[in-house]
Each structure stands twice: as structure tokens, then as C-alpha cells.
Coordinates of N, CA and C in Angstrom, one line a residue:
X1 N -16.8 58.9 -70.9 CA -16.2 60.2 -70.2 C -15.9 59.8 -69.1
X2 N -14.3 60.6 -68.4 CA -13.9 59.3 -66.5 C -13.7 60.8 -66.1
X3 N -14.5 60.4 -65.9 CA -15.1 61.6 -64.3 C -14.4 61.0 -63.0
X4 N -13.2 62.0 -62.4 CA -13.0 60.6 -61.1 C -13.4 62.1 -60.3
X5 N -13.6 61.8 -58.5 CA -14.2 63.2 -58.1 C -13.3 62.3 -56.7
X6 N -13.1 63.2 -55.6 CA -12.8 62.9 -54.0 C -12.7 64.5 -53.6
X7 N -13.8 63.9 -52.7 CA -14.3 64.3 -51.3 C -13.8 64.9 -50.3
X8 N -12.7 65.7 -50.1 CA -11.9 65.7 -49.1 C -12.3 67.1 -49.2
X9 N -13.7 67.5 -48.2 CA -14.0 69.1 -47.5 C -14.3 68.4 -45.9
X10 N -14.6 67.5 -46.1 CA -15.3 66.7 -44.7 C -17.1 67.3 -44.4
X11 N -17.3 66.8 -45.6 CA -18.9 68.2 -46.4 C -19.0 66.6 -46.6
X12 N -20.3 65.4 -46.5 CA -20.8 64.7 -47.0 C -22.5 65.4 -47.3
X13 N -21.5 64.8 -49.6 CA -22.0 65.6 -50.1 C -22.2 64.0 -50.9
X14 N -24.0 64.3 -52.2 CA -24.2 63.7 -53.3 C -23.6 63.3 -54.0
X15 N -22.0 62.9 -54.6 CA -21.3 62.9 -55.6 C -21.2 62.8 -56.7
X16 N -22.0 61.3 -56.2 CA -23.0 61.2 -57.9 C -23.7 62.4 -59.2
X17 N -24.1 63.0 -57.7 CA -24.8 63.9 -58.4 C -23.9 64.5 -58.6
X18 N -22.6 65.2 -58.3 CA -21.6 66.7 -58.7 C -21.9 65.4 -60.5
X19 N -21.0 64.8 -60.1 CA -20.8 63.8 -61.5 C -21.6 64.2 -62.5
X20 N -22.9 64.0 -62.4 CA -23.9 63.7 -62.5 C -23.8 65.1 -64.2
X21 N -24.1 66.1 -62.5 CA -24.4 67.5 -63.5 C -22.9 68.1 -64.3
X22 N -21.4 67.2 -63.6 CA -20.0 67.8 -65.0 C -20.5 66.9 -66.1
X23 N -21.3 65.0 -66.2 CA -21.4 64.9 -67.2 C -22.5 65.0 -67.8
X24 N -22.8 65.4 -68.0 CA -24.7 66.7 -68.8 C -23.9 67.5 -69.4
X25 N -23.2 68.2 -68.2 CA -22.2 69.6 -69.0 C -21.7 69.9 -69.5
X26 N -20.9 68.6 -69.4 CA -20.0 68.0 -70.9 C -20.7 67.8 -72.0
X27 N -21.9 66.0 -71.9 CA -22.3 65.9 -72.9 C -23.2 67.2 -73.2
X28 N -23.4 68.7 -73.3 CA -24.6 69.7 -73.2 C -23.3 70.6 -74.7
X29 N -22.3 69.7 -74.8 CA -20.9 71.2 -74.8 C -21.1 70.3 -76.5
X30 N -20.6 69.1 -76.3 CA -20.4 68.9 -77.1 C -18.9 67.8 -76.8
X31 N -18.6 67.5 -75.5 CA -17.3 67.0 -75.5 C -16.9 65.4 -75.2
X32 N -16.1 65.5 -76.0 CA -16.2 64.5 -76.6 C -15.7 63.1 -75.2
X33 N -16.4 61.7 -75.4 CA -16.5 61.4 -74.4 C -15.1 60.0 -74.2
X34 N -14.5 60.6 -74.6 CA -12.9 60.2 -74.6 C -12.2 61.0 -73.8
X35 N -13.0 62.0 -73.5 CA -12.0 63.1 -72.7 C -12.1 62.7 -71.0
X36 N -11.5 63.2 -70.3 CA -11.3 62.9 -68.6 C -11.4 64.4 -67.6
X37 N -12.0 64.3 -66.6 CA -11.8 65.0 -65.6 C -11.8 64.9 -64.0
X38 N -11.5 66.4 -63.3 CA -11.2 65.2 -61.9 C -11.8 66.5 -60.7
X39 N -12.2 66.3 -60.0 CA -13.6 66.9 -59.8 C -12.9 66.8 -58.1
X40 N -12.8 68.1 -57.3 CA -11.8 67.5 -56.1 C -12.9 68.9 -55.5
X41 N -13.5 67.9 -53.7 CA -13.4 68.8 -53.1 C -12.7 68.8 -52.1
X42 N -12.7 70.7 -51.5 CA -11.4 70.5 -50.0 C -12.1 71.7 -49.7
X43 N -11.3 71.5 -48.0 CA -11.6 73.1 -47.1 C -11.4 73.5 -47.6
X44 N -12.0 75.2 -46.7 CA -12.1 76.4 -46.7 C -10.5 76.3 -47.0
X45 N -9.7 75.5 -45.9 CA -8.0 76.6 -46.0 C -7.9 75.8 -46.9
X46 N -7.5 75.1 -47.1 CA -7.3 74.7 -49.0 C -7.1 75.5 -49.9
X47 N -8.8 75.5 -50.0 CA -9.5 76.8 -51.4 C -8.2 77.4 -51.1
X48 N -8.7 78.5 -50.3 CA -7.4 80.0 -49.3 C -6.4 79.7 -50.1
X49 N -6.2 78.8 -49.7 CA -4.5 78.7 -49.9 C -4.4 79.0 -51.8
X50 N -5.1 77.9 -51.9 CA -4.7 77.9 -54.3 C -5.9 79.3 -54.2
X51 N -6.9 80.1 -53.9 CA -6.8 81.0 -54.1 C -6.1 81.9 -54.6
X52 N -4.5 82.3 -52.7 CA -3.8 82.8 -52.7 C -2.8 83.2 -53.9
X53 N -2.3 81.3 -53.4 CA -1.7 81.0 -54.6 C -1.6 81.1 -56.1
X54 N -3.1 80.9 -57.1 CA -3.1 80.9 -58.4 C -3.5 82.7 -58.5
X55 N -4.5 82.7 -58.1 CA -5.2 84.5 -58.4 C -4.6 85.3 -57.9
X56 N -3.3 84.6 -56.5 CA -3.6 86.3 -55.9 C -4.1 87.3 -55.3
X57 N -5.7 86.4 -54.3 CA -6.5 87.0 -53.7 C -7.0 86.7 -52.7
X58 N -7.3 87.0 -51.5 CA -7.3 86.5 -50.7 C -8.1 85.6 -50.5
X59 N -8.6 85.0 -48.7 CA -9.6 84.5 -48.6 C -10.0 82.8 -49.1
X60 N -10.7 82.4 -49.1 CA -11.3 81.1 -49.7 C -12.6 81.7 -50.6
X61 N -12.3 80.5 -51.8 CA -13.5 81.0 -52.6 C -14.5 79.8 -53.2
X62 N -15.2 79.8 -54.1 CA -15.6 78.7 -54.3 C -15.8 77.7 -55.0
X63 N -15.5 77.5 -55.8 CA -15.3 77.5 -57.3 C -14.0 77.6 -58.1
X64 N -13.0 76.8 -58.2 CA -11.4 77.4 -59.1 C -12.0 76.3 -60.0
X65 N -10.4 76.2 -61.6 CA -10.4 75.7 -62.5 C -9.6 76.2 -63.3
X66 N -8.9 74.8 -63.6 CA -7.6 73.8 -63.8 C -7.3 73.8 -64.9
X67 N -7.2 74.0 -66.0 CA -7.6 73.0 -67.7 C -5.7 72.8 -67.8
X68 N -5.7 71.8 -67.8 CA -4.8 70.7 -68.2 C -3.6 71.7 -69.4
X69 N -2.3 71.6 -69.2 CA -1.3 72.7 -68.5 C -1.0 71.8 -69.8
X70 N -1.0 70.9 -70.8 CA -0.4 69.6 -71.0 C -1.1 69.3 -73.0
X71 N -2.8 70.7 -72.7 CA -2.8 69.9 -74.2 C -2.7 71.0 -75.2
X72 N -2.6 70.2 -76.3 CA -2.4 71.4 -77.5 C -2.8 72.4 -77.8
X73 N -2.1 74.2 -78.0 CA -3.4 74.5 -77.7 C -4.6 75.4 -79.2
X74 N -3.9 74.2 -80.4 CA -4.7 73.8 -81.3 C -5.8 74.0 -81.6
X75 N -5.9 72.7 -80.7 CA -6.8 71.4 -79.7 C -7.4 71.5 -79.4
X76 N -8.3 72.2 -79.0 CA -10.0 72.8 -77.9 C -10.4 70.9 -77.3
X77 N -10.2 71.1 -76.0 CA -10.5 69.8 -75.5 C -12.1 69.6 -75.4
X78 N -12.9 70.4 -76.3 CA -14.4 69.9 -76.9 C -15.1 69.7 -78.4
X79 N -12.8 69.6 -78.6 CA -13.2 68.7 -80.4 C -13.0 67.6 -80.6
X80 N -13.3 66.9 -81.0 CA -13.7 65.3 -81.8 C -11.8 65.5 -81.0
X81 N -11.8 63.9 -80.7 CA -9.9 63.6 -82.1 C -9.7 62.3 -82.0
X82 N -8.5 61.3 -82.1 CA -8.2 60.7 -81.4 C -8.2 59.7 -80.9
X83 N -7.8 61.2 -79.4 CA -7.2 60.0 -77.7 C -7.8 60.8 -77.0
X84 N -8.0 60.9 -75.7 CA -9.0 61.2 -74.5 C -8.5 63.0 -74.4
X85 N -8.5 63.4 -74.2 CA -8.9 65.0 -74.0 C -8.8 65.3 -72.6
X86 N -7.3 65.8 -71.9 CA -7.6 66.0 -70.2 C -7.8 67.1 -70.2
X87 N -9.6 67.4 -69.1 CA -9.6 68.4 -69.5 C -9.1 69.8 -68.3
X88 N -8.7 68.8 -66.7 CA -8.1 69.5 -66.4 C -9.3 69.5 -64.7
X89 N -8.9 69.9 -64.0 CA -9.3 69.3 -62.6 C -10.5 71.7 -62.3
X90 N -12.0 70.9 -61.0 CA -12.3 71.5 -60.6 C -12.4 70.8 -59.1
X91 N -12.1 72.2 -58.9 CA -12.0 72.7 -57.3 C -13.0 72.9 -56.3
X92 N -14.1 72.3 -56.3 CA -14.9 73.6 -55.2 C -15.3 73.2 -53.7
X93 N -15.7 74.1 -53.2 CA -14.9 74.8 -51.3 C -16.9 74.5 -51.0
X94 N -17.3 72.6 -51.0 CA -19.0 73.3 -50.0 C -19.1 74.3 -49.4
X95 N -17.8 74.5 -48.0 CA -18.3 75.0 -47.1 C -18.9 76.1 -47.1
X96 N -17.8 76.4 -48.3 CA -17.8 78.0 -48.6 C -19.0 78.2 -49.3
X97 N -19.0 77.5 -49.9 CA -20.6 76.8 -50.4 C -22.3 76.8 -50.3
X98 N -21.3 77.0 -49.2 CA -23.0 76.4 -48.7 C -23.6 77.9 -47.9
X99 N -23.1 78.6 -47.9 CA -23.4 79.7 -47.4 C -23.9 80.6 -48.0
X100 N -23.1 80.8 -49.5 CA -24.0 81.2 -50.9 C -25.3 80.5 -51.4
X101 N -25.4 79.4 -51.1 CA -26.4 78.2 -51.9 C -27.8 78.9 -49.7
X102 N -27.6 79.5 -49.2 CA -28.5 79.9 -48.0 C -28.7 80.4 -48.7
X103 N -28.3 81.6 -49.0 CA -28.3 83.1 -49.9 C -29.0 83.5 -51.1
X104 N -29.0 82.3 -51.6 CA -29.4 82.1 -53.0 C -30.8 80.9 -52.8
X105 N -31.0 80.6 -52.0 CA -32.3 80.5 -50.6 C -32.8 78.7 -51.8
X106 N -32.0 79.0 -52.0 CA -31.6 77.1 -52.6 C -30.7 75.8 -51.5
X107 N -30.6 74.6 -51.7 CA -29.9 73.5 -51.0 C -28.2 73.9 -51.4
X108 N -28.0 73.7 -50.5 CA -26.4 73.4 -50.3 C -25.8 72.3 -52.4
X109 N -26.8 70.8 -52.3 CA -26.4 70.1 -53.7 C -26.2 70.9 -54.9
X110 N -27.5 72.1 -55.4 CA -27.9 72.9 -55.6 C -27.0 74.1 -56.3
X111 N -26.4 74.5 -55.1 CA -25.2 75.3 -55.8 C -24.0 73.8 -56.3
X112 N -23.9 73.4 -56.5 CA -22.5 73.0 -56.1 C -22.5 72.7 -57.8
X113 N -23.8 71.8 -58.1 CA -24.3 71.0 -59.3 C -23.8 73.0 -60.0
X114 N -24.4 74.1 -59.9 CA -24.4 75.2 -60.6 C -22.3 75.9 -60.6
X115 N -22.2 75.5 -59.5 CA -20.4 74.9 -59.6 C -19.9 74.5 -60.5
X116 N -20.6 73.4 -60.5 CA -19.7 72.4 -61.5 C -19.3 72.8 -63.0
X117 N -21.4 72.9 -63.1 CA -21.2 74.1 -64.8 C -19.8 75.0 -64.6
X118 N -20.3 75.5 -63.5 CA -19.3 77.0 -64.4 C -17.8 76.2 -64.2
X119 N -17.8 76.0 -63.7 CA -16.4 75.7 -63.7 C -15.8 74.6 -64.6
X120 N -16.5 74.1 -65.3 CA -16.7 72.9 -66.6 C -16.6 74.1 -68.0
X121 N -17.5 75.1 -68.1 CA -17.8 75.8 -68.9 C -15.6 76.6 -68.9
X122 N -15.3 77.0 -67.9 CA -13.9 78.0 -68.0 C -12.8 76.3 -68.5
X123 N -12.3 75.2 -68.2 CA -12.1 74.2 -68.7 C -12.5 75.1 -70.7
X124 N -13.4 75.2 -70.7 CA -14.3 74.7 -71.8 C -13.3 75.6 -72.6
X125 N -13.1 77.4 -72.3 CA -12.5 78.9 -71.5 C -12.9 79.3 -71.9
X126 N -14.6 79.5 -70.9 CA -15.9 80.6 -71.2 C -14.9 81.8 -69.6
X127 N -15.2 82.8 -69.4 CA -14.7 83.4 -68.6 C -15.3 85.1 -68.6
X128 N -16.2 85.5 -67.6 CA -16.9 86.2 -67.7 C -16.2 87.6 -66.7
X129 N -14.6 87.4 -67.3 CA -13.5 89.1 -66.9 C -14.3 90.5 -67.7
X130 N -15.3 90.1 -68.8 CA -16.0 91.8 -69.2 C -17.7 91.5 -69.7
X131 N -18.2 92.1 -69.6 CA -19.5 91.7 -69.6 C -20.0 90.8 -70.7
X132 N -19.6 91.4 -71.7 CA -20.5 90.7 -72.5 C -19.7 89.1 -72.8
X133 N -18.7 88.7 -71.8 CA -18.4 87.7 -71.4 C -19.1 87.0 -70.9
X134 N -18.9 87.8 -70.1 CA -20.5 86.7 -68.6 C -21.8 87.2 -68.9
X135 N -22.9 88.0 -69.4 CA -23.3 87.4 -71.1 C -23.4 86.0 -70.9
X136 N -22.7 85.8 -71.8 CA -22.3 84.4 -72.6 C -22.3 83.7 -71.7
X137 N -21.3 83.7 -71.1 CA -20.8 82.3 -69.4 C -22.3 81.9 -69.1
X138 N -23.1 83.0 -68.1 CA -24.0 82.6 -67.9 C -25.5 82.4 -68.5
X139 N -25.9 82.9 -69.7 CA -26.8 82.6 -70.0 C -26.6 80.9 -70.2
X140 N -25.8 80.7 -71.2 CA -25.4 79.5 -71.3 C -25.1 78.5 -70.2
X141 N -24.5 78.8 -68.9 CA -24.9 78.1 -67.4 C -26.0 77.9 -67.0
X142 N -27.2 78.8 -67.1 CA -28.2 78.7 -66.8 C -29.5 77.8 -68.0
X143 N -28.5 77.7 -69.1 CA -29.9 77.2 -69.5 C -30.0 75.2 -69.4
X144 N -27.5 75.4 -69.1 CA -27.2 73.9 -68.7 C -28.4 73.2 -67.2
X145 N -27.8 74.6 -66.7 CA -28.5 73.6 -64.8 C -29.8 73.5 -65.5
X146 N -30.9 74.5 -66.2 CA -32.6 74.3 -66.0 C -32.3 72.8 -67.1
X147 N -31.6 72.8 -68.1 CA -31.4 71.3 -68.5 C -30.9 69.4 -67.8
X148 N -30.3 69.9 -66.3 CA -29.8 69.4 -66.0 C -31.1 69.0 -65.3
X149 N -31.9 69.6 -64.4 CA -32.6 70.3 -63.8 C -33.8 69.4 -64.3
X150 N -34.2 69.8 -65.5 CA -35.1 69.2 -66.1 C -35.5 67.7 -66.2
X151 N -34.4 66.6 -66.3 CA -33.7 66.1 -66.8 C -34.0 65.0 -65.9
X152 N -33.2 65.6 -64.4 CA -32.7 65.1 -63.1 C -34.3 64.7 -62.1
X153 N -34.8 66.0 -62.8 CA -36.7 65.2 -61.7 C -37.7 64.3 -62.8
X154 N -37.3 64.0 -64.6 CA -37.6 63.3 -65.2 C -37.7 62.2 -64.7
X155 N -35.9 62.1 -65.2 CA -35.7 60.3 -63.9 C -36.0 60.2 -62.7
X156 N -36.7 61.1 -62.4 CA -37.1 60.5 -60.8 C -37.8 60.6 -61.3
X157 N -39.5 61.0 -61.9 CA -40.4 60.7 -61.8 C -40.8 59.0 -63.0
X158 N -40.0 58.9 -63.8 CA -39.8 57.3 -64.0 C -40.2 56.7 -63.2
X159 N -38.7 57.1 -62.5 CA -38.2 56.2 -60.5 C -39.8 55.7 -59.9
X160 N -39.8 56.5 -60.1 CA -41.4 56.9 -58.7 C -42.4 56.0 -59.6
X161 N -42.4 56.3 -61.0 CA -43.7 55.5 -61.7 C -43.5 53.8 -61.7
X162 N -42.4 53.6 -61.9 CA -41.8 52.3 -62.5 C -41.7 51.5 -61.0
X163 N -42.3 52.5 -59.7 CA -42.1 51.6 -58.3 C -43.3 51.7 -58.6
X164 N -43.9 52.4 -58.3 CA -45.3 52.3 -58.6 C -45.9 51.3 -58.9
X165 N -45.9 51.2 -60.6 CA -46.0 50.0 -61.9 C -45.4 48.8 -61.5
X166 N -43.7 48.1 -60.8 CA -43.9 47.6 -60.2 C -44.8 47.0 -58.6
X167 N -45.6 48.3 -57.7 CA -45.7 46.9 -56.6 C -47.2 46.8 -57.1
X168 N -48.1 47.4 -58.1 CA -49.2 46.6 -58.5 C -48.9 45.2 -59.3
X169 N -47.7 45.4 -60.9 CA -48.1 44.5 -60.9 C -47.8 43.4 -60.6
X170 N -46.6 43.4 -59.1 CA -46.7 42.0 -58.0 C -47.8 42.1 -57.9
X171 N -48.7 43.3 -56.9 CA -50.1 42.6 -56.2 C -50.8 41.6 -56.8
X172 N -51.4 41.9 -58.4 CA -51.9 41.0 -59.1 C -51.2 39.9 -59.4
X173 N -49.7 40.0 -59.6 CA -48.8 38.1 -59.8 C -48.3 38.5 -60.9
X174 N -48.2 39.2 -61.7 CA -47.2 39.5 -63.1 C -45.8 40.0 -63.1
X175 N -45.2 40.0 -61.6 CA -43.6 40.2 -61.1 C -42.7 38.5 -61.9
X176 N -43.6 37.7 -61.0 CA -42.8 36.4 -61.7 C -42.0 37.1 -63.2
X177 N -41.1 35.6 -62.9 CA -41.0 34.6 -64.6 C -42.2 34.7 -64.7
X178 N -41.4 34.2 -66.1 CA -42.4 33.7 -66.8 C -41.9 32.1 -66.1
X179 N -42.8 30.6 -66.0 CA -42.6 29.6 -65.7 C -41.2 29.0 -67.0
X180 N -40.3 28.1 -66.6 CA -39.2 27.8 -67.6 C -39.7 26.3 -67.3
X181 N -39.7 25.2 -68.8 CA -39.7 23.8 -68.4 C -41.0 23.4 -69.6
X182 N -41.4 21.8 -69.1 CA -42.7 22.2 -70.2 C -43.9 22.6 -70.0
X183 N -44.6 22.9 -71.2 CA -46.3 24.2 -71.2 C -46.5 22.3 -71.3
X184 N -47.9 22.5 -70.7 CA -48.8 21.1 -70.3 C -49.5 21.9 -71.8
X185 N -50.2 21.3 -72.9 CA -50.6 21.7 -74.4 C -51.7 20.2 -74.0
X186 N -52.9 20.8 -74.9 CA -54.0 19.7 -75.5 C -53.6 18.7 -75.9
X187 N -53.8 18.1 -75.7 CA -53.4 16.8 -77.7 C -54.7 17.3 -78.9
X188 N -53.9 17.5 -80.0 CA -54.3 17.8 -81.1 C -55.3 16.9 -81.0
X189 N -56.5 17.6 -81.8 CA -58.0 16.5 -81.7 C -58.3 16.3 -83.2

């Protein structure tokens, strides 16, 4: 799965973690590993311009999703196919998301993970214009985020455990590679 990310926002964020959230969501939704996605982080004024131009709404917003127009409408981007599916672009605005994160009581990166998953779902055809659609999309979004956090926390736990194990093994001399070369043996009696 190809996920390109470009940070033009001026805000330092863990881009790899955002890519991981996108990849996790795409995997969870069964999207082909040949799919391609672009994630762009922008400044407030750029997002405001996009928001007004494409949604006819004033001011910036947190996330926008732009599905690829060239997709064959008979073939969903998450359907198995012969070639790569160009899903589209997700545009995030970290400066806008920072205020939302504060109001929600979590960090900016958690908010960007949420917005990334939200954008992925939009690219896959989910919407929240109607109450039933909103329930479906947000339930799915929350489930994917909870599973992502659980998987991330488990990976971090294993990394910490591996480092502790390596330290103990090193202290008792078991971290070295086995000796190479001839091994001295006792002659047969």
C-alpha cells in the first residue's frame, strides 16, 4: 500500500504515525494493498481556501477528503482488482485540529489519527449528512481508532519488553553472536 505524506503545515508532527493510522484503517476496511493514498498537512489559510473553493463554506476546517475522480465508478476503490486503486487525497490542518484536540481532552496526534481515519472513510464512500449515515460512519471510525490504539499500545509494550530482555541477556553475556570457526571437541575414546 502506497501512502505519500507531505507536511506543509509548519507544525511538527509524527508523520509516520499518521501514515500508520491511515494504513491501519485501509487494512481494516479490506482495501487492496495496491491502493495509493496521499495525505497533505496544510496551514490554516490553505485549508480555508480549499474549504471555500470546494465546499463553499467560509474559514478553515479540520479535514477534507478528495476522492480520485478518475476511478471507474463501477469499481469501488476498496474492491480487489488487477491494478492499483488511486483512492485520493486527505488534507489535514494541524493548526485547526490543535484546538479541537484541546477541547476533546487529548493530544494533537490523537486528533490527527481520528481525522485521518475520518478522511479514509470519506474516500471509501462513507458520509455523515444524514443521522443514520452519521451513526454508521462514526461507529466504524471509533471502532477502527480503538483497534488502532490497542495495536499501537501492544507494539510499544513489546518494544519495551524486548529492550528489557536484551538488557538482561547482555548483562549475562548472552547477547553476543555465537562463535564462528572451528569448535574444539574432545577426541573420541
